[in-house]
Amino acid sequence: MIKKVFIAAALFCSAGFAAQAQKYSIVIKGGHVIDPKNNINSVMDVALKGDTVMLVAKNIDAKEGVQVVNAKGLFVTPGLIDMHSHNFFGTKMDQTYSNGPNALPPDGFTFRTGVTTVVDAGCAGWKSFPDFKKQTIDVSRTRVLSFLNIVGEGMRGGTYEQNVEDMDAAATAKVAKEYPEYIVGIKLAHFNGYNWTPTDRAVEAGKLANIPVMIDFGGSQPILPIEELFMKHLRPGDIFTHCFGQLASREPIVDVKAGKVKPFVYEARKKGIIFDVGYGGISFAFSQAIPAIKTGFYPNTISTDIHTGSMNNAMKDMLNVMSKFLAMGMDLPAVIKASTWAPAQAIHREELGNLSVGSRADVSVLRVLDGKFQMNDTGTFGFFDYTGTKVQGKQKLEAEVTIRAGKVVYDLNGLTNPIVVSRR
């Protein structure tokens, strides 16, 4: 009996020493790495230790990892960044996206689609941000950042978002500067008046806090001209979201009759205006996106505008939106860049969205599904917009493994060995 105890103790100690001898916590083996920041587009291995990327190279010894992810035949990318999301969920049923029912708890909708970072797009204003931080940011496994709404009450809907008197640039900037770790920009959304004051106050807050502004025109009659928005009101680095929207209440970037991107839109891009997808419920139309993509006008950043209204409609999730851009003609590296490194740059979080040594250990392992094998009848996947327009695509993206802060938080098919999916 004593002998058996000694043997068991010896085996336990040797296993412990072996784990200590391993250099990395996770080694991702055999995947095709796409890291746009570092111009990597090749089959390579990735080694992580704790919350840090340690090495990207060929033929890293799998024995040096406590866990090994088999990524053969898959694509390994930085963790996806959804730069337009709505996450201030709550129980105040009359407050829509601000502590209300239209927003979503991030962890339920991120990791299963390869997303490791979301940026809440203006659900909270300077009055409500502390509550948002306490009940969402502080308790989420997903990294949650925020565009702070120029409206003090946040995205409460109705008359609240039309109240110019509640658009306080100084108060908004003050809160942004108090929470620099979390607040990455200022948001204007849903204002319906023919009035530049809300835009100018948002930009003023951005100037005071030295952060970018994201503009979502709610619409107006007559329509506010977007050329004036780009050239006279926004700064280089400010963000125009819903860039492929086509609604009667706001001006589109593609001339509907000519089917061409308007010339001043190219000038705005040269100026440094960032064009973000912000897909949403009715804020994306193929009639805008297809002509733009065909002429090489790609969005700077791909994002979902995910909320309870968009997630079960044409938008669905981040990977579905990315797959639509593959179907329209963007290549995979361009789509990955617009979903990782480009949004990291737009929100000035360059430690994210890349696999540089020393960067954060957020990684997505993606499968590119082939319509020939998945859709036997047509050989293609069907993608549609809210108008009913349908586009066929030969490929569709699916998340296999998601790693957040150096821990496996999602594994679709058990590709991690040993399988230990972190619960917290």
Coordinates of C-alpha atoms in Angstrom, one line a residue:
M1 CA 0.0 0.0 0.0
I2 CA 2.8 2.4 0.9
K3 CA 4.6 1.5 -2.3
K4 CA 1.5 2.5 -4.3
V5 CA 1.2 5.8 -2.6
F6 CA 4.9 6.6 -3.4
I7 CA 4.3 5.6 -7.0
A8 CA 1.2 7.8 -7.3
A9 CA 3.1 10.7 -5.7
A10 CA 6.0 10.3 -8.0
L11 CA 3.7 10.3 -11.1
F12 CA 1.9 13.4 -9.8
C13 CA 5.2 15.3 -9.2
S14 CA 6.6 14.3 -12.6
A15 CA 3.4 15.5 -14.4
G16 CA 3.7 18.8 -12.5
F17 CA 7.4 19.2 -13.4
A18 CA 6.5 18.5 -17.1
A19 CA 3.8 21.2 -17.1
Q20 CA 6.3 23.6 -15.6
A21 CA 8.8 22.7 -18.2
Q22 CA 6.4 23.5 -21.0
K23 CA 7.1 27.0 -22.4
Y24 CA 3.6 27.9 -23.6
S25 CA 0.1 27.6 -22.2
I26 CA -1.4 27.0 -25.7
V27 CA 0.1 26.1 -29.1
I28 CA -2.1 26.4 -32.1
K29 CA -0.7 24.0 -34.7
G30 CA -0.9 23.8 -38.5
G31 CA -3.4 26.6 -39.2
H32 CA -3.2 29.2 -42.0
V33 CA -2.4 32.4 -40.1
I34 CA -3.8 35.7 -41.5
D35 CA -2.4 38.6 -39.5
P36 CA -2.8 41.8 -41.6
K37 CA -0.8 44.0 -39.3
N38 CA 2.3 41.9 -39.8
N39 CA 1.6 40.9 -43.4
I40 CA 1.4 37.2 -42.5
N41 CA -0.7 35.0 -44.8
S42 CA 0.8 31.5 -44.5
V43 CA 0.6 28.2 -42.7
M44 CA 2.3 28.8 -39.3
D45 CA 1.9 28.0 -35.6
V46 CA 1.0 30.3 -32.8
A47 CA 2.2 30.0 -29.2
L48 CA 0.6 31.8 -26.3
K49 CA 1.6 32.1 -22.7
G50 CA -1.1 33.5 -20.4
D51 CA -2.6 36.6 -21.9
T52 CA 0.3 37.2 -24.4
V53 CA 1.2 36.1 -27.9
M54 CA 4.7 34.7 -27.5
L55 CA 5.7 33.4 -31.0
V56 CA 4.3 33.0 -34.5
A57 CA 6.5 30.6 -36.5
K58 CA 6.7 27.4 -38.5
N59 CA 7.0 24.1 -36.7
I60 CA 6.6 25.1 -33.0
D61 CA 6.9 21.9 -31.0
A62 CA 3.5 20.9 -29.8
K63 CA 5.0 19.3 -26.7
E64 CA 5.9 22.8 -25.6
G65 CA 2.2 23.6 -25.0
V66 CA 0.1 22.7 -22.1
Q67 CA -2.8 22.7 -24.5
V68 CA -2.6 22.2 -28.3
V69 CA -5.3 23.4 -30.8
N70 CA -5.3 21.4 -34.0
A71 CA -5.9 24.1 -36.6
K72 CA -4.9 22.1 -39.7
G73 CA -7.1 23.1 -42.7
L74 CA -8.4 26.2 -40.7
F75 CA -7.6 29.9 -40.6
V76 CA -6.0 31.4 -37.5
T77 CA -6.6 35.2 -37.1
P78 CA -6.5 37.8 -34.3
G79 CA -9.7 37.8 -32.2
L80 CA -12.4 39.5 -34.2
I81 CA -13.4 43.0 -33.2
D82 CA -17.1 44.1 -33.6
M83 CA -16.9 47.8 -33.6
H84 CA -20.6 48.5 -33.6
S85 CA -22.6 46.5 -31.1
H86 CA -25.3 47.1 -28.5
N87 CA -24.7 45.6 -25.1
F88 CA -26.3 47.8 -22.3
F89 CA -29.0 45.2 -21.7
G90 CA -31.4 45.6 -18.8
T91 CA -34.9 45.4 -17.5
K92 CA -36.1 48.9 -18.0
M93 CA -38.6 48.1 -20.7
D94 CA -39.1 51.7 -21.9
Q95 CA -35.4 52.4 -22.4
T96 CA -34.8 50.4 -25.6
Y97 CA -30.9 50.1 -25.9
S98 CA -30.0 51.9 -22.6
N99 CA -30.4 49.4 -19.8
G100 CA -33.3 48.1 -21.8
P101 CA -34.6 45.1 -23.7
N102 CA -33.1 45.8 -27.2
A103 CA -29.5 45.3 -26.2
L104 CA -27.7 42.0 -25.7
P105 CA -25.4 40.5 -23.1
P106 CA -22.2 40.2 -25.1
D107 CA -20.9 36.8 -24.0
G108 CA -24.0 35.0 -25.4
F109 CA -23.2 36.3 -28.9
T110 CA -19.5 36.8 -29.2
F111 CA -17.3 33.8 -28.7
R112 CA -19.4 31.4 -30.8
T113 CA -18.7 33.8 -33.8
G114 CA -15.0 34.4 -33.1
V115 CA -15.5 37.8 -31.6
T116 CA -13.4 38.7 -28.6
T117 CA -13.9 42.5 -28.4
V118 CA -17.1 44.5 -28.9
V119 CA -17.5 48.2 -28.9
D120 CA -20.9 49.3 -27.6
A121 CA -22.1 52.0 -30.0
G122 CA -23.6 54.6 -27.8
C123 CA -26.1 52.8 -25.5
A124 CA -24.8 54.7 -22.5
G125 CA -24.4 58.4 -22.1
W126 CA -22.3 60.3 -19.5
K127 CA -25.2 60.0 -17.0
S128 CA -25.6 56.2 -17.4
F129 CA -22.1 55.0 -18.2
P130 CA -21.2 54.0 -14.5
D131 CA -24.2 51.6 -14.5
F132 CA -23.2 50.2 -17.9
K133 CA -19.7 49.6 -16.6
K134 CA -20.9 47.9 -13.4
Q135 CA -23.5 45.6 -14.9
T136 CA -22.0 44.8 -18.3
I137 CA -18.4 45.7 -18.8
D138 CA -17.2 44.5 -15.4
V139 CA -18.9 41.1 -15.5
S140 CA -18.3 40.1 -19.2
R141 CA -15.7 37.7 -20.4
T142 CA -15.8 39.5 -23.7
R143 CA -13.7 42.7 -23.8
V144 CA -16.4 45.4 -23.8
L145 CA -15.4 48.9 -24.9
S146 CA -17.7 51.9 -25.5
F147 CA -18.6 54.8 -27.7
L148 CA -20.2 57.2 -25.3
N149 CA -23.4 58.7 -26.5
I150 CA -23.4 62.5 -26.8
V151 CA -26.9 62.3 -25.3
G152 CA -26.5 62.2 -21.5
E153 CA -29.4 59.7 -21.1
G154 CA -27.9 57.5 -23.8
M155 CA -29.8 55.5 -26.3
R156 CA -33.2 55.5 -24.6
G157 CA -35.2 56.1 -27.8
G158 CA -38.0 58.5 -28.5
T159 CA -37.7 62.2 -27.4
Y160 CA -34.6 61.5 -25.3
E161 CA -32.4 61.1 -28.4
Q162 CA -33.9 64.3 -30.0
N163 CA -33.1 66.5 -26.9
V164 CA -30.3 68.8 -28.1
E165 CA -30.2 70.3 -24.5
D166 CA -29.0 66.9 -23.2
M167 CA -26.1 66.9 -25.6
D168 CA -23.4 68.3 -23.3
A169 CA -19.9 68.1 -24.9
A170 CA -18.0 69.1 -21.7
A171 CA -19.8 66.6 -19.5
T172 CA -19.4 63.8 -22.1
A173 CA -15.7 64.5 -22.5
K174 CA -15.2 64.6 -18.7
V175 CA -16.7 61.1 -18.3
A176 CA -14.7 59.8 -21.3
K177 CA -11.5 61.1 -19.7
E178 CA -12.4 59.4 -16.4
Y179 CA -12.7 56.0 -18.1
P180 CA -10.0 56.0 -20.8
E181 CA -9.5 52.2 -20.5
Y182 CA -13.1 51.6 -21.7
I183 CA -14.4 54.6 -23.6
V184 CA -12.8 54.8 -27.1
G185 CA -15.0 57.4 -28.8
I186 CA -18.2 59.5 -28.9
K187 CA -21.4 58.4 -30.6
L188 CA -24.2 60.4 -32.2
A189 CA -27.2 58.3 -33.2
H190 CA -30.9 58.6 -34.3
F191 CA -31.2 62.4 -34.3
N192 CA -33.9 63.3 -36.9
G193 CA -33.7 67.0 -37.1
Y194 CA -32.3 69.2 -39.9
N195 CA -29.7 70.5 -37.5
W196 CA -25.9 70.2 -37.4
T197 CA -25.7 71.1 -33.6
P198 CA -25.7 67.4 -32.5
T199 CA -22.9 66.5 -34.8
D200 CA -20.9 69.5 -33.8
R201 CA -21.3 68.8 -30.1
A202 CA -20.3 65.2 -30.6
V203 CA -17.2 66.4 -32.4
E204 CA -16.5 68.9 -29.7
A205 CA -16.6 66.2 -27.1
G206 CA -14.3 64.1 -29.3
K207 CA -11.8 67.0 -29.5
L208 CA -11.9 67.6 -25.7
A209 CA -11.3 63.9 -24.9
N210 CA -9.0 63.3 -27.9
I211 CA -11.0 60.4 -29.2
P212 CA -12.9 59.7 -32.5
V213 CA -16.6 60.2 -33.2
M214 CA -18.9 57.7 -34.7
I215 CA -21.9 59.3 -36.6
D216 CA -25.1 57.5 -37.3
F217 CA -27.5 59.8 -39.1
G218 CA -31.1 59.1 -37.9
G219 CA -32.4 60.9 -40.9
S220 CA -34.1 64.3 -41.6
Q221 CA -36.3 66.1 -44.1
P222 CA -34.8 67.7 -46.0
I223 CA -31.8 65.4 -45.9
L224 CA -28.6 66.6 -44.4
P225 CA -25.9 66.4 -47.1
I226 CA -23.2 63.9 -46.2
E227 CA -20.6 65.8 -48.3
E228 CA -21.0 68.7 -45.8
L229 CA -20.7 66.2 -43.0
F230 CA -17.5 64.7 -44.3
M231 CA -15.8 67.9 -45.4
K232 CA -16.9 70.5 -42.9
H233 CA -17.9 68.8 -39.6
L234 CA -15.9 65.5 -39.2
R235 CA -12.2 65.2 -38.6
P236 CA -9.7 62.6 -40.0
G237 CA -10.3 59.4 -38.0
D238 CA -13.9 60.0 -37.4
I239 CA -16.3 57.2 -38.3
F240 CA -19.3 57.2 -40.6
T241 CA -21.3 54.0 -39.7
H242 CA -24.1 52.4 -41.7
C243 CA -22.0 53.3 -44.8
F244 CA -24.0 51.0 -47.1
G245 CA -27.4 52.1 -45.9
Q246 CA -30.1 53.2 -48.4
L247 CA -33.0 54.9 -46.7
A248 CA -35.2 57.7 -47.9
S249 CA -34.3 59.8 -44.8
R250 CA -30.5 59.9 -45.3
E251 CA -28.2 60.3 -48.3
P252 CA -26.4 57.2 -49.6
I253 CA -22.8 57.1 -50.6
V254 CA -23.6 55.4 -53.9
D255 CA -25.6 57.3 -56.5
V256 CA -28.6 55.1 -56.9
K257 CA -29.3 56.0 -60.6
A258 CA -25.7 55.9 -61.8
G259 CA -24.7 52.9 -59.6
K260 CA -21.4 54.6 -58.7
V261 CA -19.8 55.8 -55.5
K262 CA -20.1 59.6 -55.4
P263 CA -16.8 61.4 -56.1
F264 CA -16.8 63.3 -52.8
V265 CA -16.9 60.0 -50.9
Y266 CA -13.4 59.2 -52.3
E267 CA -12.3 62.6 -51.2
A268 CA -13.6 61.9 -47.7
R269 CA -11.7 58.7 -47.6
K270 CA -8.5 60.6 -48.6
K271 CA -9.2 63.1 -45.8
G272 CA -9.3 60.1 -43.3
I273 CA -13.0 59.5 -42.7
I274 CA -13.5 55.9 -41.7
F275 CA -16.4 54.0 -43.4
D276 CA -17.9 51.4 -41.1
V277 CA -20.5 48.8 -42.1
G278 CA -22.7 48.8 -39.0
Y279 CA -25.1 46.4 -40.7
G280 CA -28.0 46.6 -38.3
G281 CA -31.7 45.8 -39.2
I282 CA -32.3 48.2 -42.1
S283 CA -28.9 50.0 -42.4
F284 CA -27.3 47.8 -45.1
A285 CA -28.5 47.3 -48.7
F286 CA -26.8 45.2 -51.4
S287 CA -27.9 48.0 -53.8
Q288 CA -25.2 50.2 -52.1
A289 CA -22.6 47.6 -51.2
I290 CA -22.3 45.7 -54.5
P291 CA -21.6 48.7 -56.7
A292 CA -19.1 50.0 -54.1
I293 CA -17.3 46.6 -53.8
K294 CA -17.1 46.1 -57.6
T295 CA -15.3 49.4 -58.0
G296 CA -12.9 48.7 -55.1
F297 CA -14.5 50.9 -52.5
Y298 CA -14.2 48.5 -49.5
P299 CA -15.4 49.4 -46.0
N300 CA -12.6 50.3 -43.6
T301 CA -14.3 48.3 -40.9
I302 CA -16.9 45.5 -40.8
S303 CA -19.3 45.5 -37.9
T304 CA -22.7 44.1 -37.1
D305 CA -24.8 46.7 -35.1
I306 CA -26.1 43.6 -33.4
H307 CA -29.3 44.0 -31.2
T308 CA -32.5 42.0 -30.7
G309 CA -33.9 43.3 -33.9
S310 CA -31.0 42.5 -36.2
M311 CA -29.6 39.2 -34.9
N312 CA -32.4 37.0 -36.2
N313 CA -33.0 39.0 -39.4
A314 CA -30.7 39.5 -42.4
M315 CA -27.7 40.4 -40.4
K316 CA -27.4 37.4 -38.0
D317 CA -23.9 37.7 -36.7
M318 CA -20.3 38.9 -37.4
L319 CA -19.3 35.9 -39.4
N320 CA -22.4 36.1 -41.6
V321 CA -21.7 39.8 -42.4
M322 CA -18.1 38.9 -43.2
S323 CA -19.2 36.1 -45.4
K324 CA -21.4 38.5 -47.3
F325 CA -18.4 40.6 -48.2
L326 CA -16.6 37.5 -49.4
A327 CA -19.6 36.8 -51.6
M328 CA -19.5 40.3 -53.0
G329 CA -15.8 40.0 -54.0
M330 CA -13.6 41.0 -51.1
D331 CA -10.8 38.5 -50.5
L332 CA -10.4 36.8 -47.2
P333 CA -7.3 38.8 -46.0
A334 CA -9.2 42.0 -46.7
V335 CA -12.2 40.8 -44.8
I336 CA -10.1 39.7 -41.9
K337 CA -8.3 43.1 -41.8
A338 CA -11.6 45.0 -41.8
S339 CA -12.6 42.8 -38.8
T340 CA -9.4 42.9 -36.8
W341 CA -6.5 45.3 -37.3
A342 CA -8.5 48.1 -39.0
P343 CA -11.0 48.4 -36.2
A344 CA -8.2 48.2 -33.6
Q345 CA -6.6 51.2 -35.3
A346 CA -9.9 53.1 -35.6
I347 CA -10.5 52.9 -31.8
H348 CA -6.8 53.5 -31.0
R349 CA -6.3 50.1 -29.4
E350 CA -3.3 48.9 -31.4
E351 CA -2.5 46.1 -28.8
L352 CA -5.6 44.4 -30.2
G353 CA -6.4 43.0 -33.6
N354 CA -3.0 41.5 -34.3
L355 CA -0.7 38.5 -33.4
S356 CA 2.5 40.5 -32.8
V357 CA 4.7 39.1 -30.1
G358 CA 3.6 40.8 -26.9
S359 CA 0.1 41.6 -28.1
R360 CA -3.0 40.3 -26.3
A361 CA -3.7 36.6 -26.6
D362 CA -7.1 36.9 -28.4
V363 CA -7.3 34.5 -31.3
S364 CA -10.0 33.2 -33.6
V365 CA -9.7 29.8 -35.4
L366 CA -12.1 29.9 -38.4
R367 CA -13.3 27.4 -40.9
V368 CA -14.2 28.4 -44.4
L369 CA -17.1 26.2 -45.4
D370 CA -17.4 25.3 -49.1
G371 CA -20.8 25.4 -50.6
K372 CA -20.0 22.4 -52.9
F373 CA -20.0 20.2 -49.8
Q374 CA -22.4 22.0 -47.5
M375 CA -25.1 22.9 -50.0
N376 CA -25.5 20.0 -52.3
D377 CA -28.5 21.3 -54.2
T378 CA -27.0 24.7 -55.2
G379 CA -23.4 24.5 -54.2
T380 CA -23.7 28.0 -52.8
F381 CA -24.8 29.8 -49.6
G382 CA -27.6 32.3 -49.8
F383 CA -27.2 35.8 -48.3
F384 CA -30.0 38.3 -48.3
D385 CA -30.6 41.9 -47.1
Y386 CA -33.7 43.4 -45.5
T387 CA -35.1 44.4 -48.9
G388 CA -35.2 40.7 -50.0
T389 CA -32.3 41.0 -52.4
K390 CA -30.3 37.8 -52.4
V391 CA -26.7 37.1 -53.2
Q392 CA -25.1 33.6 -53.7
G393 CA -21.7 32.9 -52.2
K394 CA -19.5 29.9 -52.5
Q395 CA -18.0 30.3 -49.0
K396 CA -19.2 30.9 -45.5
L397 CA -17.2 31.4 -42.3
E398 CA -17.7 29.4 -39.1
A399 CA -15.9 29.7 -35.8
E400 CA -14.1 26.5 -34.6
V401 CA -12.2 27.8 -31.6
T402 CA -12.1 31.2 -29.8
I403 CA -9.4 32.1 -27.4
R404 CA -9.9 35.2 -25.2
A405 CA -7.1 36.4 -22.8
G406 CA -5.1 33.2 -23.4
K407 CA -7.9 30.8 -22.5
V408 CA -10.1 28.7 -24.7
V409 CA -13.6 30.1 -24.3
Y410 CA -15.3 28.3 -27.2
D411 CA -14.5 25.0 -29.0
L412 CA -17.1 23.8 -31.5
N413 CA -15.7 20.4 -32.3
G414 CA -13.2 19.7 -29.5
L415 CA -10.1 20.6 -31.4
T416 CA -8.2 21.5 -28.2
N417 CA -6.2 18.8 -26.4
P418 CA -6.7 18.5 -23.5
I419 CA -10.2 19.9 -23.8
V420 CA -10.5 22.5 -21.0
V421 CA -12.9 25.3 -22.0
S422 CA -12.7 28.1 -19.5
R423 CA -15.9 28.9 -17.7
R424 CA -14.7 32.1 -16.2

